Amino acid sequence: MQSIQIIDSHTGGEPTRLVLEGGPDLGEGPLEERLERFRTQYDQWRSAIVNEPRGSDAMVGALLCKPHRPGCDAGVIFFNNVGYLGMCGHGTIGLVASLAHLGRLQPGGLQIDTPVGAVQVDLHDGGEITIASIPSYRKASIVVDVPGIGPVAGEVAWGGNWFFLVEQHGQVIEVSRAEALTDFCWRVRQAVNAQGFPEVDHVELFVSAGSAGAHSRNFVLCPGKAYDRSPCGTGTSAKLACLAADGKLAAGQDWVQESLIGSQFTGRYRWLDRSKGEIAPTITGRAHVMAQGALQLDPHDPFCWGIRQ
Ligand code: PYC
C-alpha cells in the first residue's frame, strides 16, 4: 500500500490538493520537463490524486517539488481531472495557505517555480496572499461562428493558461445555470479551437458584478468541463491584460473580480512592455485549509488509480 501525504484547501470555493510527500518522483531539471515526464510516464498518479473516488472534477492537484529556476524557494506542478496546467492562481494561493498552516512559511515573500515561469508570492499578516503572476497579454480579438449559437466575439489571451474571454454572450451568469453555461462555453471552446486557436482550453464569460465593490462577475470553464468556483487567478490575469490593452483600467488600479459563487480576487497590473501589450499582473485572495492526511493506494482496489476521463 502506497501513501501520499496531502493537504486540501479551497480558495474562494475552488479546491486545491497539495501533494507534500509520496507523489511520483519526477527527477530533476526544469519544471516544464518534469511536467512532461509526469504526463508521459506517471499520468495515473494525476488521476489517482484528483479524480473520483478520492477527488472531484473541480479539484486541482499541486505537486510540491524542488525548484529549478535560480532564486526560487519551492516548485509546483498543477494538474486537474483531464491534464496539466501551466500555472494556477487559486492553486498558488492554496499552496501558500497550506504551507503557512503547516508552519513552513511565515508572513513575507517567497518565489515559486512553475512550468511557465517564476511567481513571487506574499503572505500578508492578516492571511491574505498576493501572487505576482506570469506576464500576460492579449493575442487576438476574433469572432467565431459557433454551431447552434451563431457568431461570438471574444479575445484570446494568455494569463499563465490560454483563455477565450467573452463580454457579449446573452447568458445570465448565476449558479443555477452552471450546466447551461458549461454547455455554452464548451461549444464556444470547440469553435475557437477549430478556428486556429487549439491552445485555448479555458473559456471565460463576464457580466456586471453582483456585489458592491466588485467590478465584474465571471464564469470560467476549465479544460475538464468543471467550472472554477474561484474567480480564476490566471483568468483574471488574462482579463487584466485585455483591460490594459483597451485602456479600460490604468496600471496600479484595483480590479475586483467576482466568481460565479460570489468569491473575489483583487487584481492589479503594471506594464512590462506597452508596445507588446505585456503586463505583470498581481492577484490577491485568501485560501482556507480543509483537511490534512494521506491518500492510500491499495493495489487491490480496482479504482486505485482513479476513474479516468
Ligand atoms: O486560478 O488560475 C486559476 C485556475 C485555473 C484553473 C482553475 N483555477
PDB file of C-alpha atoms and ligand atoms in Angstrom:
ATOM      1  CA  MET A   1       0.000   0.000   0.000  1.00  0.00           C
ATOM      2  CA  GLN A   2       1.442   3.374  -1.032  1.00  0.00           C
ATOM      3  CA  SER A   3       0.600   6.574   0.889  1.00  0.00           C
ATOM      4  CA  ILE A   4       0.510  10.119  -0.468  1.00  0.00           C
ATOM      5  CA  GLN A   5       0.654  12.928   2.094  1.00  0.00           C
ATOM      6  CA  ILE A   6      -1.746  15.700   1.168  1.00  0.00           C
ATOM      7  CA  ILE A   7      -3.308  18.876   2.467  1.00  0.00           C
ATOM      8  CA  ASP A   8      -6.573  20.165   0.983  1.00  0.00           C
ATOM      9  CA  SER A   9      -7.585  23.813   0.865  1.00  0.00           C
ATOM     10  CA  HIS A  10     -10.064  25.918  -1.022  1.00  0.00           C
ATOM     11  CA  THR A  11      -9.565  29.357  -2.498  1.00  0.00           C
ATOM     12  CA  GLY A  12     -12.868  31.147  -2.936  1.00  0.00           C
ATOM     13  CA  GLY A  13     -14.589  27.752  -3.076  1.00  0.00           C
ATOM     14  CA  GLU A  14     -12.188  26.148  -5.587  1.00  0.00           C
ATOM     15  CA  PRO A  15     -10.303  23.169  -4.106  1.00  0.00           C
ATOM     16  CA  THR A  16      -6.548  22.536  -4.229  1.00  0.00           C
ATOM     17  CA  ARG A  17      -4.965  19.257  -3.134  1.00  0.00           C
ATOM     18  CA  LEU A  18      -1.320  19.864  -2.331  1.00  0.00           C
ATOM     19  CA  VAL A  19       0.878  16.755  -2.501  1.00  0.00           C
ATOM     20  CA  LEU A  20       3.580  17.050   0.154  1.00  0.00           C
ATOM     21  CA  GLU A  21       5.204  13.603   0.039  1.00  0.00           C
ATOM     22  CA  GLY A  22       4.739  10.280  -1.689  1.00  0.00           C
ATOM     23  CA  GLY A  23       3.867  11.596  -5.166  1.00  0.00           C
ATOM     24  CA  PRO A  24       5.639  10.490  -8.346  1.00  0.00           C
ATOM     25  CA  ASP A  25       9.400  11.035  -8.447  1.00  0.00           C
ATOM     26  CA  LEU A  26       9.865  13.249 -11.498  1.00  0.00           C
ATOM     27  CA  GLY A  27      13.603  13.686 -11.017  1.00  0.00           C
ATOM     28  CA  GLU A  28      15.461  16.950 -11.514  1.00  0.00           C
ATOM     29  CA  GLY A  29      15.589  19.610 -14.217  1.00  0.00           C
ATOM     30  CA  PRO A  30      13.320  22.422 -15.451  1.00  0.00           C
ATOM     31  CA  LEU A  31       9.715  22.116 -14.310  1.00  0.00           C
ATOM     32  CA  GLU A  32       8.412  22.059 -17.882  1.00  0.00           C
ATOM     33  CA  GLU A  33      10.498  18.897 -18.468  1.00  0.00           C
ATOM     34  CA  ARG A  34       9.280  17.366 -15.218  1.00  0.00           C
ATOM     35  CA  LEU A  35       5.679  18.183 -16.212  1.00  0.00           C
ATOM     36  CA  GLU A  36       6.258  16.316 -19.494  1.00  0.00           C
ATOM     37  CA  ARG A  37       7.607  13.329 -17.543  1.00  0.00           C
ATOM     38  CA  PHE A  38       4.525  13.465 -15.291  1.00  0.00           C
ATOM     39  CA  ARG A  39       2.270  13.490 -18.367  1.00  0.00           C
ATOM     40  CA  THR A  40       4.027  10.734 -20.288  1.00  0.00           C
ATOM     41  CA  GLN A  41       5.212   8.361 -17.543  1.00  0.00           C
ATOM     42  CA  TYR A  42       3.179   8.983 -14.391  1.00  0.00           C
ATOM     43  CA  ASP A  43      -0.217  10.204 -15.549  1.00  0.00           C
ATOM     44  CA  GLN A  44      -2.010   7.559 -13.479  1.00  0.00           C
ATOM     45  CA  TRP A  45      -0.784   9.403 -10.364  1.00  0.00           C
ATOM     46  CA  ARG A  46      -2.603  12.524 -11.530  1.00  0.00           C
ATOM     47  CA  SER A  47      -5.795  10.523 -11.862  1.00  0.00           C
ATOM     48  CA  ALA A  48      -5.313   8.775  -8.511  1.00  0.00           C
ATOM     49  CA  ILE A  49      -4.883  12.106  -6.710  1.00  0.00           C
ATOM     50  CA  VAL A  50      -7.632  14.328  -8.159  1.00  0.00           C
ATOM     51  CA  ASN A  51     -10.160  12.106  -9.908  1.00  0.00           C
ATOM     52  CA  GLU A  52     -13.048  10.300  -8.245  1.00  0.00           C
ATOM     53  CA  PRO A  53     -13.337   8.426  -5.974  1.00  0.00           C
ATOM     54  CA  ARG A  54     -10.718  10.402  -3.976  1.00  0.00           C
ATOM     55  CA  GLY A  55     -11.248  13.755  -5.674  1.00  0.00           C
ATOM     56  CA  SER A  56     -13.726  15.532  -7.901  1.00  0.00           C
ATOM     57  CA  ASP A  57     -13.843  17.251 -11.297  1.00  0.00           C
ATOM     58  CA  ALA A  58     -13.312  20.661  -9.708  1.00  0.00           C
ATOM     59  CA  MET A  59     -10.212  19.632  -7.763  1.00  0.00           C
ATOM     60  CA  VAL A  60      -6.807  20.934  -8.841  1.00  0.00           C
ATOM     61  CA  GLY A  61      -3.748  18.994  -7.720  1.00  0.00           C
ATOM     62  CA  ALA A  62      -0.455  20.680  -6.858  1.00  0.00           C
ATOM     63  CA  LEU A  63       2.701  18.601  -6.680  1.00  0.00           C
ATOM     64  CA  LEU A  64       5.228  20.314  -4.451  1.00  0.00           C
ATOM     65  CA  CYS A  65       8.711  19.873  -5.929  1.00  0.00           C
ATOM     66  CA  LYS A  66      12.245  21.150  -5.695  1.00  0.00           C
ATOM     67  CA  PRO A  67      12.615  24.353  -7.721  1.00  0.00           C
ATOM     68  CA  HIS A  68      14.913  24.598 -10.724  1.00  0.00           C
ATOM     69  CA  ARG A  69      14.970  28.324 -11.560  1.00  0.00           C
ATOM     70  CA  PRO A  70      17.651  30.168  -9.586  1.00  0.00           C
ATOM     71  CA  GLY A  71      16.256  32.172  -6.676  1.00  0.00           C
ATOM     72  CA  CYS A  72      13.103  30.067  -6.265  1.00  0.00           C
ATOM     73  CA  ASP A  73      12.250  28.592  -2.855  1.00  0.00           C
ATOM     74  CA  ALA A  74       9.817  25.887  -3.993  1.00  0.00           C
ATOM     75  CA  GLY A  75       8.420  24.433  -7.200  1.00  0.00           C
ATOM     76  CA  VAL A  76       4.939  23.268  -8.117  1.00  0.00           C
ATOM     77  CA  ILE A  77       3.235  21.414 -10.970  1.00  0.00           C
ATOM     78  CA  PHE A  78      -0.543  21.811 -11.228  1.00  0.00           C
ATOM     79  CA  PHE A  79      -2.922  19.235 -12.672  1.00  0.00           C
ATOM     80  CA  ASN A  80      -6.649  18.570 -12.945  1.00  0.00           C
ATOM     81  CA  ASN A  81      -9.198  15.926 -13.925  1.00  0.00           C
ATOM     82  CA  VAL A  82      -8.000  15.764 -17.536  1.00  0.00           C
ATOM     83  CA  GLY A  83      -4.400  17.006 -17.661  1.00  0.00           C
ATOM     84  CA  TYR A  84      -1.911  19.656 -16.579  1.00  0.00           C
ATOM     85  CA  LEU A  85      -1.961  23.439 -16.069  1.00  0.00           C
ATOM     86  CA  GLY A  86       0.878  25.863 -16.786  1.00  0.00           C
ATOM     87  CA  MET A  87       0.032  27.948 -13.743  1.00  0.00           C
ATOM     88  CA  CYS A  88      -2.887  28.142 -11.366  1.00  0.00           C
ATOM     89  CA  GLY A  89      -3.675  31.288  -9.399  1.00  0.00           C
ATOM     90  CA  HIS A  90      -6.146  29.840  -6.928  1.00  0.00           C
ATOM     91  CA  GLY A  91      -3.852  26.820  -6.533  1.00  0.00           C
ATOM     92  CA  THR A  92      -0.838  29.005  -5.735  1.00  0.00           C
ATOM     93  CA  ILE A  93      -2.865  30.851  -3.099  1.00  0.00           C
ATOM     94  CA  GLY A  94      -3.920  27.443  -1.716  1.00  0.00           C
ATOM     95  CA  LEU A  95      -0.302  26.246  -1.714  1.00  0.00           C
ATOM     96  CA  VAL A  96       0.855  29.268   0.301  1.00  0.00           C
ATOM     97  CA  ALA A  97      -2.029  28.999   2.801  1.00  0.00           C
ATOM     98  CA  SER A  98      -1.270  25.291   3.227  1.00  0.00           C
ATOM     99  CA  LEU A  99       2.461  25.836   3.819  1.00  0.00           C
ATOM    100  CA  ALA A 100       1.611  28.577   6.317  1.00  0.00           C
ATOM    101  CA  HIS A 101      -0.829  26.232   8.083  1.00  0.00           C
ATOM    102  CA  LEU A 102       1.964  23.654   8.391  1.00  0.00           C
ATOM    103  CA  GLY A 103       4.243  26.297   9.919  1.00  0.00           C
ATOM    104  CA  ARG A 104       6.631  26.088   6.943  1.00  0.00           C
ATOM    105  CA  LEU A 105       6.029  29.712   5.984  1.00  0.00           C
ATOM    106  CA  GLN A 106       5.846  32.960   7.930  1.00  0.00           C
ATOM    107  CA  PRO A 107       4.337  36.205   6.606  1.00  0.00           C
ATOM    108  CA  GLY A 108       6.661  37.552   3.919  1.00  0.00           C
ATOM    109  CA  GLY A 109       7.758  36.707   0.411  1.00  0.00           C
ATOM    110  CA  LEU A 110       8.548  33.524  -1.450  1.00  0.00           C
ATOM    111  CA  GLN A 111       9.488  32.736  -5.045  1.00  0.00           C
ATOM    112  CA  ILE A 112       7.782  29.727  -6.624  1.00  0.00           C
ATOM    113  CA  ASP A 113       8.950  27.923  -9.754  1.00  0.00           C
ATOM    114  CA  THR A 114       6.239  26.731 -12.162  1.00  0.00           C
ATOM    115  CA  PRO A 115       6.440  25.149 -15.628  1.00  0.00           C
ATOM    116  CA  VAL A 116       5.630  28.539 -17.213  1.00  0.00           C
ATOM    117  CA  GLY A 117       7.775  30.850 -15.103  1.00  0.00           C
ATOM    118  CA  ALA A 118       8.587  32.046 -11.598  1.00  0.00           C
ATOM    119  CA  VAL A 119       5.867  33.527  -9.402  1.00  0.00           C
ATOM    120  CA  GLN A 120       6.535  35.829  -6.466  1.00  0.00           C
ATOM    121  CA  VAL A 121       4.061  35.258  -3.616  1.00  0.00           C
ATOM    122  CA  ASP A 122       3.487  37.321  -0.484  1.00  0.00           C
ATOM    123  CA  LEU A 123       1.719  36.121   2.614  1.00  0.00           C
ATOM    124  CA  HIS A 124       0.331  39.161   4.427  1.00  0.00           C
ATOM    125  CA  ASP A 125      -0.103  39.423   8.208  1.00  0.00           C
ATOM    126  CA  GLY A 126      -3.897  39.093   8.051  1.00  0.00           C
ATOM    127  CA  GLY A 127      -3.723  35.894   5.948  1.00  0.00           C
ATOM    128  CA  GLU A 128      -4.313  37.450   2.521  1.00  0.00           C
ATOM    129  CA  ILE A 129      -1.995  36.203  -0.198  1.00  0.00           C
ATOM    130  CA  THR A 130      -0.763  38.133  -3.225  1.00  0.00           C
ATOM    131  CA  ILE A 131       0.770  36.470  -6.241  1.00  0.00           C
ATOM    132  CA  ALA A 132       2.795  38.377  -8.811  1.00  0.00           C
ATOM    133  CA  SER A 133       1.838  36.057 -11.620  1.00  0.00           C
ATOM    134  CA  ILE A 134       3.039  35.196 -15.102  1.00  0.00           C
ATOM    135  CA  PRO A 135       3.426  38.019 -17.683  1.00  0.00           C
ATOM    136  CA  SER A 136       0.093  38.231 -19.501  1.00  0.00           C
ATOM    137  CA  TYR A 137      -1.065  39.580 -22.860  1.00  0.00           C
ATOM    138  CA  ARG A 138      -3.888  39.559 -25.378  1.00  0.00           C
ATOM    139  CA  LYS A 139      -3.069  37.599 -28.509  1.00  0.00           C
ATOM    140  CA  ALA A 140      -6.101  38.286 -30.713  1.00  0.00           C
ATOM    141  CA  SER A 141      -9.637  39.659 -30.878  1.00  0.00           C
ATOM    142  CA  ILE A 142     -11.752  37.351 -33.025  1.00  0.00           C
ATOM    143  CA  VAL A 143     -15.320  36.419 -33.919  1.00  0.00           C
ATOM    144  CA  VAL A 144     -16.095  32.699 -34.058  1.00  0.00           C
ATOM    145  CA  ASP A 145     -19.108  31.099 -35.656  1.00  0.00           C
ATOM    146  CA  VAL A 146     -20.443  28.676 -33.038  1.00  0.00           C
ATOM    147  CA  PRO A 147     -22.768  25.956 -34.397  1.00  0.00           C
ATOM    148  CA  GLY A 148     -26.202  26.281 -32.796  1.00  0.00           C
ATOM    149  CA  ILE A 149     -25.308  29.659 -31.255  1.00  0.00           C
ATOM    150  CA  GLY A 150     -24.072  31.973 -34.013  1.00  0.00           C
ATOM    151  CA  PRO A 151     -21.218  34.486 -34.062  1.00  0.00           C
ATOM    152  CA  VAL A 152     -19.462  35.077 -30.737  1.00  0.00           C
ATOM    153  CA  ALA A 153     -16.879  37.856 -30.390  1.00  0.00           C
ATOM    154  CA  GLY A 154     -14.101  37.460 -27.856  1.00  0.00           C
ATOM    155  CA  GLU A 155     -10.435  37.755 -27.015  1.00  0.00           C
ATOM    156  CA  VAL A 156      -7.715  35.141 -26.945  1.00  0.00           C
ATOM    157  CA  ALA A 157      -5.392  35.961 -24.047  1.00  0.00           C
ATOM    158  CA  TRP A 158      -2.600  34.372 -22.014  1.00  0.00           C
ATOM    159  CA  GLY A 159      -2.578  34.653 -18.217  1.00  0.00           C
ATOM    160  CA  GLY A 160      -0.498  31.543 -17.428  1.00  0.00           C
ATOM    161  CA  ASN A 161      -3.110  29.418 -19.270  1.00  0.00           C
ATOM    162  CA  TRP A 162      -4.926  30.220 -22.526  1.00  0.00           C
ATOM    163  CA  PHE A 163      -8.356  31.835 -22.327  1.00  0.00           C
ATOM    164  CA  PHE A 164     -11.120  32.966 -24.639  1.00  0.00           C
ATOM    165  CA  LEU A 165     -12.831  35.917 -22.929  1.00  0.00           C
ATOM    166  CA  VAL A 166     -16.361  36.894 -23.917  1.00  0.00           C
ATOM    167  CA  GLU A 167     -18.306  40.000 -22.871  1.00  0.00           C
ATOM    168  CA  GLN A 168     -21.268  39.790 -25.269  1.00  0.00           C
ATOM    169  CA  HIS A 169     -22.884  36.383 -24.834  1.00  0.00           C
ATOM    170  CA  GLY A 170     -26.501  36.911 -23.748  1.00  0.00           C
ATOM    171  CA  GLN A 171     -26.080  34.478 -20.848  1.00  0.00           C
ATOM    172  CA  VAL A 172     -27.364  35.008 -17.303  1.00  0.00           C
ATOM    173  CA  ILE A 173     -24.444  34.178 -15.008  1.00  0.00           C
ATOM    174  CA  GLU A 174     -25.992  32.509 -11.983  1.00  0.00           C
ATOM    175  CA  VAL A 175     -25.019  29.357 -10.170  1.00  0.00           C
ATOM    176  CA  SER A 176     -28.376  27.720 -11.003  1.00  0.00           C
ATOM    177  CA  ARG A 177     -27.339  27.974 -14.686  1.00  0.00           C
ATOM    178  CA  ALA A 178     -23.980  26.219 -14.286  1.00  0.00           C
ATOM    179  CA  GLU A 179     -24.981  23.380 -16.604  1.00  0.00           C
ATOM    180  CA  ALA A 180     -26.292  25.680 -19.355  1.00  0.00           C
ATOM    181  CA  LEU A 181     -23.198  27.898 -19.052  1.00  0.00           C
ATOM    182  CA  THR A 182     -20.975  24.825 -19.291  1.00  0.00           C
ATOM    183  CA  ASP A 183     -22.715  23.739 -22.485  1.00  0.00           C
ATOM    184  CA  PHE A 184     -22.428  27.254 -23.970  1.00  0.00           C
ATOM    185  CA  CYS A 185     -18.719  27.590 -23.126  1.00  0.00           C
ATOM    186  CA  TRP A 186     -17.891  24.103 -24.344  1.00  0.00           C
ATOM    187  CA  ARG A 187     -19.369  24.834 -27.766  1.00  0.00           C
ATOM    188  CA  VAL A 188     -17.541  28.158 -27.882  1.00  0.00           C
ATOM    189  CA  ARG A 189     -14.267  26.476 -26.969  1.00  0.00           C
ATOM    190  CA  GLN A 190     -14.628  23.909 -29.749  1.00  0.00           C
ATOM    191  CA  ALA A 191     -15.328  26.671 -32.293  1.00  0.00           C
ATOM    192  CA  VAL A 192     -12.319  28.711 -31.080  1.00  0.00           C
ATOM    193  CA  ASN A 193     -10.074  25.626 -31.264  1.00  0.00           C
ATOM    194  CA  ALA A 194     -11.329  24.826 -34.768  1.00  0.00           C
ATOM    195  CA  GLN A 195     -10.743  28.398 -35.898  1.00  0.00           C
ATOM    196  CA  GLY A 196      -6.967  28.277 -35.447  1.00  0.00           C
ATOM    197  CA  PHE A 197      -6.540  28.553 -31.662  1.00  0.00           C
ATOM    198  CA  PRO A 198      -6.088  24.928 -30.498  1.00  0.00           C
ATOM    199  CA  GLU A 199      -4.218  26.137 -27.410  1.00  0.00           C
ATOM    200  CA  VAL A 200      -7.288  27.764 -25.826  1.00  0.00           C
ATOM    201  CA  ASP A 201      -8.609  25.453 -23.109  1.00  0.00           C
ATOM    202  CA  HIS A 202     -10.447  27.872 -20.779  1.00  0.00           C
ATOM    203  CA  VAL A 203     -13.498  29.968 -21.699  1.00  0.00           C
ATOM    204  CA  GLU A 204     -14.434  32.941 -19.549  1.00  0.00           C
ATOM    205  CA  LEU A 205     -17.736  34.876 -19.666  1.00  0.00           C
ATOM    206  CA  PHE A 206     -18.253  38.233 -17.947  1.00  0.00           C
ATOM    207  CA  VAL A 207     -21.240  40.249 -16.683  1.00  0.00           C
ATOM    208  CA  SER A 208     -21.513  43.178 -14.292  1.00  0.00           C
ATOM    209  CA  ALA A 209     -20.769  42.373 -10.685  1.00  0.00           C
ATOM    210  CA  GLY A 210     -23.429  41.090  -8.309  1.00  0.00           C
ATOM    211  CA  SER A 211     -21.857  42.617  -5.173  1.00  0.00           C
ATOM    212  CA  ALA A 212     -20.984  46.163  -4.274  1.00  0.00           C
ATOM    213  CA  GLY A 213     -17.252  46.700  -4.547  1.00  0.00           C
ATOM    214  CA  ALA A 214     -16.709  44.204  -7.368  1.00  0.00           C
ATOM    215  CA  HIS A 215     -16.171  45.295 -10.976  1.00  0.00           C
ATOM    216  CA  SER A 216     -17.319  42.155 -12.756  1.00  0.00           C
ATOM    217  CA  ARG A 217     -18.633  38.609 -12.268  1.00  0.00           C
ATOM    218  CA  ASN A 218     -17.268  35.733 -14.322  1.00  0.00           C
ATOM    219  CA  PHE A 219     -17.940  32.155 -15.256  1.00  0.00           C
ATOM    220  CA  VAL A 220     -14.798  30.207 -16.145  1.00  0.00           C
ATOM    221  CA  LEU A 221     -14.993  26.812 -17.779  1.00  0.00           C
ATOM    222  CA  CYS A 222     -11.864  24.741 -17.147  1.00  0.00           C
ATOM    223  CA  PRO A 223     -10.396  22.177 -19.578  1.00  0.00           C
ATOM    224  CA  GLY A 224     -12.130  19.174 -17.954  1.00  0.00           C
ATOM    225  CA  LYS A 225     -15.620  20.796 -18.092  1.00  0.00           C
ATOM    226  CA  ALA A 226     -15.625  21.809 -14.414  1.00  0.00           C
ATOM    227  CA  TYR A 227     -16.263  25.482 -13.718  1.00  0.00           C
ATOM    228  CA  ASP A 228     -13.918  27.449 -11.499  1.00  0.00           C
ATOM    229  CA  ARG A 229     -15.577  28.234  -8.175  1.00  0.00           C
ATOM    230  CA  SER A 230     -12.978  30.953  -7.620  1.00  0.00           C
ATOM    231  CA  PRO A 231     -12.654  33.987  -9.934  1.00  0.00           C
ATOM    232  CA  CYS A 232      -9.657  32.163 -11.524  1.00  0.00           C
ATOM    233  CA  GLY A 233      -6.242  33.717 -10.969  1.00  0.00           C
ATOM    234  CA  THR A 234      -4.887  33.084 -14.457  1.00  0.00           C
ATOM    235  CA  GLY A 235      -8.253  34.076 -15.956  1.00  0.00           C
ATOM    236  CA  THR A 236      -8.177  37.335 -14.020  1.00  0.00           C
ATOM    237  CA  SER A 237      -4.614  37.915 -15.274  1.00  0.00           C
ATOM    238  CA  ALA A 238      -5.845  37.420 -18.860  1.00  0.00           C
ATOM    239  CA  LYS A 239      -8.720  39.827 -18.155  1.00  0.00           C
ATOM    240  CA  LEU A 240      -6.305  42.453 -16.802  1.00  0.00           C
ATOM    241  CA  ALA A 241      -4.233  42.135 -19.999  1.00  0.00           C
ATOM    242  CA  CYS A 242      -7.358  42.813 -22.106  1.00  0.00           C
ATOM    243  CA  LEU A 243      -8.452  45.742 -19.924  1.00  0.00           C
ATOM    244  CA  ALA A 244      -4.943  47.198 -20.131  1.00  0.00           C
ATOM    245  CA  ALA A 245      -4.803  46.745 -23.922  1.00  0.00           C
ATOM    246  CA  ASP A 246      -8.135  48.582 -24.303  1.00  0.00           C
ATOM    247  CA  GLY A 247      -7.142  51.389 -21.913  1.00  0.00           C
ATOM    248  CA  LYS A 248     -10.076  50.463 -19.634  1.00  0.00           C
ATOM    249  CA  LEU A 249      -8.023  50.035 -16.456  1.00  0.00           C
ATOM    250  CA  ALA A 250      -4.979  52.087 -15.526  1.00  0.00           C
ATOM    251  CA  ALA A 251      -1.817  50.455 -14.197  1.00  0.00           C
ATOM    252  CA  GLY A 252      -1.936  50.187 -10.392  1.00  0.00           C
ATOM    253  CA  GLN A 253      -5.739  50.380 -10.142  1.00  0.00           C
ATOM    254  CA  ASP A 254      -7.733  47.611  -8.431  1.00  0.00           C
ATOM    255  CA  TRP A 255      -9.956  45.263 -10.424  1.00  0.00           C
ATOM    256  CA  VAL A 256     -12.195  43.207  -8.144  1.00  0.00           C
ATOM    257  CA  GLN A 257     -13.247  40.068  -9.974  1.00  0.00           C
ATOM    258  CA  GLU A 258     -16.120  38.053  -8.569  1.00  0.00           C
ATOM    259  CA  SER A 259     -16.748  34.378  -9.337  1.00  0.00           C
ATOM    260  CA  LEU A 260     -19.997  32.592 -10.157  1.00  0.00           C
ATOM    261  CA  ILE A 261     -20.450  31.837  -6.434  1.00  0.00           C
ATOM    262  CA  GLY A 262     -19.506  35.360  -5.309  1.00  0.00           C
ATOM    263  CA  SER A 263     -15.930  34.821  -4.100  1.00  0.00           C
ATOM    264  CA  GLN A 264     -13.493  37.596  -5.009  1.00  0.00           C
ATOM    265  CA  PHE A 265      -9.919  38.257  -6.125  1.00  0.00           C
ATOM    266  CA  THR A 266      -8.401  41.700  -6.391  1.00  0.00           C
ATOM    267  CA  GLY A 267      -6.247  42.139  -9.485  1.00  0.00           C
ATOM    268  CA  ARG A 268      -3.838  44.900 -10.441  1.00  0.00           C
ATOM    269  CA  TYR A 269      -1.134  45.236 -13.052  1.00  0.00           C
ATOM    270  CA  ARG A 270       1.933  47.156 -14.135  1.00  0.00           C
ATOM    271  CA  TRP A 271       3.177  47.435 -17.683  1.00  0.00           C
ATOM    272  CA  LEU A 272       6.077  45.225 -18.721  1.00  0.00           C
ATOM    273  CA  ASP A 273       6.113  46.185 -22.391  1.00  0.00           C
ATOM    274  CA  ARG A 274       3.384  48.535 -23.546  1.00  0.00           C
ATOM    275  CA  SER A 275       4.267  48.100 -27.229  1.00  0.00           C
ATOM    276  CA  LYS A 276       3.608  44.342 -26.947  1.00  0.00           C
ATOM    277  CA  GLY A 277       0.656  44.759 -24.559  1.00  0.00           C
ATOM    278  CA  GLU A 278       2.518  42.714 -21.951  1.00  0.00           C
ATOM    279  CA  ILE A 279       1.616  43.240 -18.292  1.00  0.00           C
ATOM    280  CA  ALA A 280       2.765  41.930 -14.918  1.00  0.00           C
ATOM    281  CA  PRO A 281      -0.446  41.032 -13.040  1.00  0.00           C
ATOM    282  CA  THR A 282      -0.883  40.614  -9.300  1.00  0.00           C
ATOM    283  CA  ILE A 283      -3.793  38.732  -7.767  1.00  0.00           C
ATOM    284  CA  THR A 284      -4.798  38.899  -4.110  1.00  0.00           C
ATOM    285  CA  GLY A 285      -7.064  36.390  -2.393  1.00  0.00           C
ATOM    286  CA  ARG A 286      -7.422  34.007   0.521  1.00  0.00           C
ATOM    287  CA  ALA A 287      -7.470  30.253   0.970  1.00  0.00           C
ATOM    288  CA  HIS A 288      -8.630  28.034   3.813  1.00  0.00           C
ATOM    289  CA  VAL A 289      -7.225  24.656   4.797  1.00  0.00           C
ATOM    290  CA  MET A 290      -9.931  21.979   4.950  1.00  0.00           C
ATOM    291  CA  ALA A 291      -8.207  18.638   5.510  1.00  0.00           C
ATOM    292  CA  GLN A 292      -4.853  17.015   6.014  1.00  0.00           C
ATOM    293  CA  GLY A 293      -3.920  13.377   5.739  1.00  0.00           C
ATOM    294  CA  ALA A 294      -2.810  10.598   3.463  1.00  0.00           C
ATOM    295  CA  LEU A 295      -4.308   9.045   0.360  1.00  0.00           C
ATOM    296  CA  GLN A 296      -3.935   5.256   0.363  1.00  0.00           C
ATOM    297  CA  LEU A 297      -3.169   3.479  -2.907  1.00  0.00           C
ATOM    298  CA  ASP A 298      -4.371  -0.070  -2.415  1.00  0.00           C
ATOM    299  CA  PRO A 299      -3.232  -2.338  -5.272  1.00  0.00           C
ATOM    300  CA  HIS A 300      -6.352  -4.499  -4.719  1.00  0.00           C
ATOM    301  CA  ASP A 301      -8.664  -1.535  -5.279  1.00  0.00           C
ATOM    302  CA  PRO A 302      -9.984  -1.690  -8.870  1.00  0.00           C
ATOM    303  CA  PHE A 303     -10.236   2.129  -8.820  1.00  0.00           C
ATOM    304  CA  CYS A 304      -6.890   2.670  -7.105  1.00  0.00           C
ATOM    305  CA  TRP A 305      -5.727   4.944  -9.966  1.00  0.00           C
ATOM    306  CA  GLY A 306      -8.962   6.927 -10.082  1.00  0.00           C
ATOM    307  CA  ILE A 307     -11.825   6.949 -12.557  1.00  0.00           C
ATOM    308  CA  ARG A 308     -10.140   8.256 -15.673  1.00  0.00           C
ATOM    309  CA  GLN A 309     -11.892  10.525 -18.146  1.00  0.00           C
TER     310      GLN A 309
HETATM  311  O1  PYC B   1      -6.982  30.144 -10.519  1.00  0.00           O
HETATM  312  O2  PYC B   1      -5.663  30.163 -12.274  1.00  0.00           O
HETATM  313  C1  PYC B   1      -6.575  29.670 -11.617  1.00  0.00           C
HETATM  314  C2  PYC B   1      -7.231  28.450 -12.102  1.00  0.00           C
HETATM  315  C3  PYC B   1      -7.000  27.802 -13.292  1.00  0.00           C
HETATM  316  C4  PYC B   1      -7.850  26.704 -13.316  1.00  0.00           C
HETATM  317  C5  PYC B   1      -8.569  26.692 -12.154  1.00  0.00           C
HETATM  318  N1  PYC B   1      -8.174  27.774 -11.423  1.00  0.00           N
END
